[in-house]
Amino acid sequence: MTAEVGQRRGWRRPWIVPLALALATSGWLLAVEGHQGLARDEAQYFRAGERYWGWFEALGEAVRARKPGRAFSRAVVDSFWGDNHEHPPLMKTLYGLSWRLFHRCDCVGAKQGLHPIAVHGKHRTLPLFSRESTAFRFPAILLAGLGVGLVYGFARRLVGPWAAAGAAVLSVAQPHYFFHAQISCFDAPIAVMALLVGLAYWKSLRSPRWGILCGVFYGFALATKHNAWLIPCFLVVHYLWMRRGDFLRLRPARVPLAFVSMASLGPIVLFALWPWLWHAPVARAREWVNRHAQHEHYNFEYLGKNWNLPPPPAQTGRWLLRATFPFVSTAFTVPVTTLALAAAGALVLARRRRKTDSTDEPAVINPEPPALGARASWLRPGADVDLAPGMFLAVQILGPLGTLALPATPIFGGVKHFLTAMPFLAMLAGVGLAWVTQQATTLVRPSRLRRALPAALATLLCLPAVAETQRSHPDGIGHYNLAAGGFAGGASLGMNRQFWGYSVLPLLPWIKAHRPPSNRIYWHDVLHDAVMMYVRDGRLPLGIGDTGVGESVVAQSDLGIVILEKHFAVYEYLHWAAFQTTRPAQVYAHEGVPFVVAYQRGAPPPRQEPLPP
Amino acid sequence: MKASSLLDADSFRRHRLAYACAAGIVVLALVETANALLAPLRAPTDRDWRSAAAAVRAGFRPGDLVVAAPAWADPLLRMHLGDLIPLAVAGRLDAARFGRIWEISQRGARASESEGIRPAQSSRHGALTLRRYERPASQVSFDFVAEWSRATVSRVAPGGQVSLCSRVPDRFECADAPAQSVKAELLEIDTSPHLALATSLTGDATTVVEFDRVPLGRELAVGAGLHNVWLRKSGKGTVSLRVLVQGRELGRIQAGSLTGWTLGRFDTSTLAGRSESVRFEITTDDPSARYLGFAAEARS
């Protein structure tokens, strides 16, 4: 092999593995997303995304009419971008764009009126997907693939290729993360954005180019979800730790380019991407911040109790119990082997600087040691110091979890609220995997066996996570790990089983078959937007009834469903009272754990079978 | 092949703990993978449920209670045996009046209703275990919810002025507080069903629900709590339910957003066999979004 060929392969190789991982991830998600129902919030983002696309259509029309300014008027901007303005637009815009490009148009005729924007004729598209919902979901799925590739790239700076590949697989092979990775919401996308910003910040410690990019990526993150507000806080903690020597020498640390860039370019990118801000940037940005800073408490089941109120200050025990939620949820939802690897990785990183036994090959590659004689500047603020990867991962993991544990934080619930920690947790697990591999290769003598060990161990140690994730689908958010006892164990522990009403999907054929003559159907937590998308996807017939939301309409229905969340019990009892029976006509269960019940007025005693997932 | 040719014995001796930890992770991975593949097979099948349900039907007697363990399996239980669980049974005050309890259990769970009782009969149905428990049941001499129409309902203003509420077919309505009624209703209290005397609260008047000539037993069991998860979330007041027999206070139950379904068991053994008036007085410090449900049984 010539040096040139070797160099070329060396240049190409770093892209092949992450690309393959990204494609495999997106392929996996695309292969299974059709079994996962439409989440309540997701259905609103479908609607908003289509409306946002409508603005681009309006812009095109204005340009054709030689009056482009018309599309930028406040009235026109607000009529499209005012929808769902409590969340920034980047992902919704991508969802709308993807829908416009890739759906199989069935948009004229009977379904024409089901769209939130006017449909003037059959759309010319590249019809990649048979269901419109898949076309909406496609950007989220691609982004999840990118996230896996990024985990590989980032982890590769710390560990070898097999351990990095293992970290990448473990980042998506988590039932709760996997659930969110395939739907067109913001939780997996913001996790990927946090990773992207984190990677850019990491590289900016030695490269000014990445300092600038960090600000641009931060703008993307801001335009994805408000969790982005927290990202700089975590990075500042790392930065101060990394430069703690300055404080010891009573020398203030320099403000690095990455932070300057995030503070300046971030808001500019957000503003550029969010037309809703254009006509009243300060007032509307304040409205956005206030909406989330003063968020209401959600209902959420944790350890057998429904939490929807902050405990009185006197009840210390309840405060403490609530504070444990993100940590207990992580311990019960992430595959146990992944957690064990992460624990090993944490130990390895904690001991990294103290390790003196030079006879052992280091498990962790020293991440870009400082060059001899290098001097730090605000452009290269990490040039002269160790980059402290342990602290970096610690703040990225514990930061989101700790924020949710604070008493002042509204009750949210759901792993999704600290999902940004999970790619970093997987990276930590990758370090653990490298350590296990190192132990094995040190112990084993035959060289052929030693060479095979990294791949074999990476495969073996990723297997449980992949198997658990496959097992959990399509009810990933109801899944609990080996320590909790799976679906049934989680239910017995009184952990939240689901939210967003996505789980109705397996019941749709039954509902179709048992549609009452009155067409009065109560859909509970399945929003009208979701029902309409099921119709557009061809999973429900046109004209399917929807009595609407609220307790009063239950009695007006002849068929009703109830999504089984603890705080939704009241809706089930309303059915009992209205239909004068406690007997559901149908139940959807996963591994014997009920998720949805359906009631039918005057239903004959049927021969029932709970629906399998 | 000798182990020494495969493994570095010297390294093993020096790093025993590290190797044990690494091996532990590998073993954990194998166990977790096997569990992920096999655990779904342990879930009860529809066939198991049908078999257990058939066994219950074969031995069921009116007045029996059928429960699921763990409680989260209740919807599946009701899908198979819901016709044996009418609203009044599902919304029971407690399980004391049931002498025979059928429990369909999985994964070794026990229902709270069967705690401390030895099963009289047990059978396996695939992944389900059916147990029948028998015990002396409490004899209910008066069910205040079932007998709601025999009550007298009134509102007593802070100044002592009494306004009687009138009975219409399904409730009591109070002329001075049109938004308030008293009726028997299936309520959601602490995310569980309870068939109870329900009243929303308005103003600062005391709501009085009184029953004359109640045949008393050895105890008066009273359960109370606030209905509706959304009301519990939005309201702040505490509701007090005062229980009086022949004008003498037996006790009080306080109901707030976090108190759940509170069960009080008041000793009436000195009055057993007599018919006396029983009065419930309901007051609150803040009636906003407060909807009280209470149930009571006179038991021997």
Tab-separated table of C-alpha atoms in Angstrom, chain A residues 296-299 306 308-312 315 318 334-338 340-341 344 357 359-360 432 435-436 438-440 442-446 449 457 460-461 463-465 467-468 471 481-482 485-489 491-493 497 551 564 566-574 576-577 580-587 589 591-594 597 599 606-610, chain B residues 1 3-15 17-23 25-37 39-46 49-50 57 70 72-88 90-91 106-107 109 185-194 227-230 232-235 257-258:
chain	number	residue	atom	x	y	z
A	296	GLU	CA	-48.298	24.489	34.467
A	297	HIS	CA	-47.798	21.220	36.304
A	298	TYR	CA	-48.627	18.166	34.238
A	299	ASN	CA	-50.249	15.045	35.597
A	306	ASN	CA	-50.423	10.899	40.388
A	308	ASN	CA	-49.856	17.276	39.481
A	309	LEU	CA	-49.269	19.643	42.365
A	310	PRO	CA	-46.091	20.690	44.082
A	311	PRO	CA	-46.131	19.206	47.571
A	312	PRO	CA	-46.586	21.732	50.383
A	315	GLN	CA	-43.940	17.820	53.281
A	318	ARG	CA	-42.786	14.322	49.170
A	334	VAL	CA	-32.351	2.685	30.216
A	335	PRO	CA	-31.259	-0.917	29.534
A	336	VAL	CA	-29.413	-2.227	32.588
A	337	THR	CA	-26.326	-3.269	30.667
A	338	THR	CA	-26.048	0.231	29.238
A	340	ALA	CA	-23.612	-0.803	33.980
A	341	LEU	CA	-21.327	0.193	31.125
A	344	ALA	CA	-17.848	1.568	34.446
A	357	ASP	CA	0.151	2.277	36.210
A	359	THR	CA	2.094	-0.874	32.195
A	360	ASP	CA	-1.600	-0.977	31.311
A	432	GLY	CA	-17.243	1.519	29.750
A	435	TRP	CA	-12.776	-0.615	29.416
A	436	VAL	CA	-14.428	-4.057	29.311
A	438	GLN	CA	-9.403	-3.605	27.419
A	439	GLN	CA	-9.801	-5.975	30.341
A	440	ALA	CA	-10.604	-8.847	28.023
A	442	THR	CA	-5.305	-7.853	28.468
A	443	LEU	CA	-6.360	-11.182	29.846
A	444	VAL	CA	-6.519	-13.170	26.625
A	445	ARG	CA	-3.284	-14.448	25.094
A	446	PRO	CA	-4.024	-15.700	21.531
A	449	LEU	CA	-8.823	-13.937	19.780
A	457	LEU	CA	-17.820	-7.570	22.900
A	460	LEU	CA	-22.603	-8.732	22.799
A	461	LEU	CA	-22.901	-5.675	25.019
A	463	LEU	CA	-27.439	-6.896	22.179
A	464	PRO	CA	-29.577	-6.436	25.311
A	465	ALA	CA	-30.300	-2.819	24.471
A	467	ALA	CA	-33.447	-6.643	22.145
A	468	GLU	CA	-35.143	-4.503	24.806
A	471	ARG	CA	-39.378	-5.734	22.559
A	481	ASN	CA	-35.928	-2.384	32.133
A	482	LEU	CA	-34.778	-5.624	33.692
A	485	GLY	CA	-39.381	-5.937	35.598
A	486	GLY	CA	-40.376	-4.876	32.106
A	487	PHE	CA	-43.814	-3.575	31.205
A	488	ALA	CA	-45.512	-5.438	34.037
A	489	GLY	CA	-42.853	-4.465	36.549
A	491	ALA	CA	-46.905	-0.950	35.982
A	492	SER	CA	-46.590	-2.666	39.372
A	493	LEU	CA	-44.136	-0.013	40.538
A	497	ARG	CA	-47.204	3.934	31.259
A	551	GLU	CA	-66.143	15.105	30.256
A	564	LEU	CA	-55.053	4.357	30.505
A	566	LYS	CA	-53.599	7.184	36.096
A	567	HIS	CA	-55.131	10.641	36.028
A	568	PHE	CA	-57.465	9.648	33.199
A	569	ALA	CA	-59.394	7.240	35.441
A	570	VAL	CA	-62.225	9.758	35.622
A	571	TYR	CA	-62.941	9.256	31.910
A	572	GLU	CA	-63.278	5.518	32.333
A	573	TYR	CA	-65.802	5.974	35.135
A	574	LEU	CA	-67.746	8.420	33.000
A	576	TRP	CA	-69.235	3.219	33.162
A	577	ALA	CA	-71.908	5.663	34.242
A	580	GLN	CA	-74.045	1.387	32.568
A	581	THR	CA	-71.314	-1.206	32.465
A	582	THR	CA	-67.798	-1.666	33.777
A	583	ARG	CA	-67.048	-4.112	30.984
A	584	PRO	CA	-64.829	-2.802	28.211
A	585	ALA	CA	-65.688	-4.088	24.771
A	586	GLN	CA	-62.025	-4.194	23.838
A	587	VAL	CA	-58.645	-3.742	25.482
A	589	ALA	CA	-52.502	-4.590	26.045
A	591	GLU	CA	-47.303	-8.052	27.467
A	592	GLY	CA	-50.531	-8.246	29.415
A	593	VAL	CA	-50.413	-4.622	30.563
A	594	PRO	CA	-53.483	-2.675	29.390
A	597	VAL	CA	-59.879	0.362	26.719
A	599	TYR	CA	-66.489	0.910	25.566
A	606	PRO	CA	-68.724	-10.435	23.335
A	607	ARG	CA	-65.992	-13.032	23.110
A	608	GLN	CA	-63.051	-10.813	23.692
A	609	GLU	CA	-59.373	-10.995	23.075
A	610	PRO	CA	-56.992	-8.303	24.208
B	1	MET	CA	-5.814	-26.554	25.398
B	3	ALA	CA	-6.134	-22.256	30.323
B	4	SER	CA	-2.688	-20.760	30.720
B	5	SER	CA	-2.268	-20.692	26.961
B	6	LEU	CA	-5.537	-18.779	26.652
B	7	LEU	CA	-5.355	-16.462	29.646
B	8	ASP	CA	-2.646	-14.395	31.205
B	9	ALA	CA	-2.601	-15.830	34.717
B	10	ASP	CA	-0.308	-13.154	36.066
B	11	SER	CA	-2.527	-10.368	34.854
B	12	PHE	CA	-5.559	-12.210	36.225
B	13	ARG	CA	-4.014	-12.352	39.677
B	14	ARG	CA	-3.140	-8.659	39.645
B	15	HIS	CA	-6.512	-7.379	38.433
B	17	LEU	CA	-11.542	-7.303	40.833
B	18	ALA	CA	-11.474	-5.516	37.500
B	19	TYR	CA	-11.895	-8.785	35.614
B	20	ALA	CA	-14.738	-9.803	37.870
B	21	CYS	CA	-16.509	-6.506	37.187
B	22	ALA	CA	-15.987	-6.818	33.448
B	23	ALA	CA	-17.186	-10.422	33.509
B	25	ILE	CA	-21.168	-6.844	32.872
B	26	VAL	CA	-20.872	-9.526	30.206
B	27	VAL	CA	-23.021	-11.916	32.245
B	28	LEU	CA	-25.527	-9.122	32.840
B	29	ALA	CA	-25.732	-8.561	29.099
B	30	LEU	CA	-26.488	-12.232	28.531
B	31	VAL	CA	-29.135	-12.283	31.250
B	32	GLU	CA	-30.760	-9.096	30.017
B	33	THR	CA	-30.850	-10.333	26.443
B	34	ALA	CA	-32.381	-13.632	27.477
B	35	ASN	CA	-34.928	-11.824	29.615
B	36	ALA	CA	-35.851	-9.479	26.779
B	37	LEU	CA	-36.537	-12.466	24.568
B	39	ALA	CA	-40.181	-12.245	29.383
B	40	PRO	CA	-42.907	-11.478	26.832
B	41	LEU	CA	-43.742	-15.187	26.837
B	42	ARG	CA	-44.541	-15.015	30.552
B	43	ALA	CA	-47.424	-12.594	30.032
B	44	PRO	CA	-50.884	-14.135	30.500
B	45	THR	CA	-52.589	-14.986	27.245
B	46	ASP	CA	-56.206	-14.545	26.324
B	49	TRP	CA	-57.855	-15.232	31.049
B	50	ARG	CA	-60.726	-17.181	29.487
B	57	ARG	CA	-68.220	-18.179	36.564
B	70	PRO	CA	-51.924	-6.448	40.425
B	72	TRP	CA	-53.402	-2.623	36.780
B	73	ALA	CA	-54.786	-5.814	35.233
B	74	ASP	CA	-58.296	-4.734	36.219
B	75	PRO	CA	-59.379	-3.679	32.684
B	76	LEU	CA	-58.581	-7.162	31.381
B	77	LEU	CA	-60.403	-8.718	34.303
B	78	ARG	CA	-63.444	-6.572	33.562
B	79	MET	CA	-63.307	-7.397	29.870
B	80	HIS	CA	-63.730	-11.043	30.778
B	81	LEU	CA	-65.873	-10.755	33.898
B	82	GLY	CA	-67.200	-7.197	33.880
B	83	ASP	CA	-70.790	-8.423	33.952
B	84	LEU	CA	-70.066	-9.787	37.429
B	85	ILE	CA	-68.729	-6.420	38.571
B	86	PRO	CA	-71.609	-3.937	38.559
B	87	LEU	CA	-71.002	-0.250	39.224
B	88	ALA	CA	-71.917	-0.543	42.896
B	90	ALA	CA	-66.617	-1.524	41.389
B	91	GLY	CA	-67.314	1.686	43.316
B	106	GLN	CA	-50.252	-12.896	38.017
B	107	ARG	CA	-46.564	-12.738	38.854
B	109	ALA	CA	-49.166	-10.482	43.233
B	185	GLU	CA	-72.914	9.321	41.765
B	186	LEU	CA	-69.972	7.281	40.590
B	187	LEU	CA	-66.963	9.455	41.330
B	188	GLU	CA	-63.259	9.384	40.695
B	189	ILE	CA	-61.547	9.900	44.018
B	190	ASP	CA	-57.798	9.411	44.195
B	191	THR	CA	-58.016	7.886	40.694
B	192	SER	CA	-60.278	5.082	41.980
B	193	PRO	CA	-64.015	4.592	41.490
B	194	HIS	CA	-66.342	5.303	44.379
B	227	HIS	CA	-63.778	13.988	43.139
B	228	ASN	CA	-62.123	14.710	39.810
B	229	VAL	CA	-58.436	15.032	39.154
B	230	TRP	CA	-58.790	18.419	37.464
B	232	ARG	CA	-58.342	18.545	42.835
B	233	LYS	CA	-55.602	20.206	40.857
B	234	SER	CA	-57.257	23.598	40.593
B	235	GLY	CA	-58.945	23.887	43.998
B	257	SER	CA	-56.447	17.668	47.136
B	258	LEU	CA	-53.843	15.176	48.345
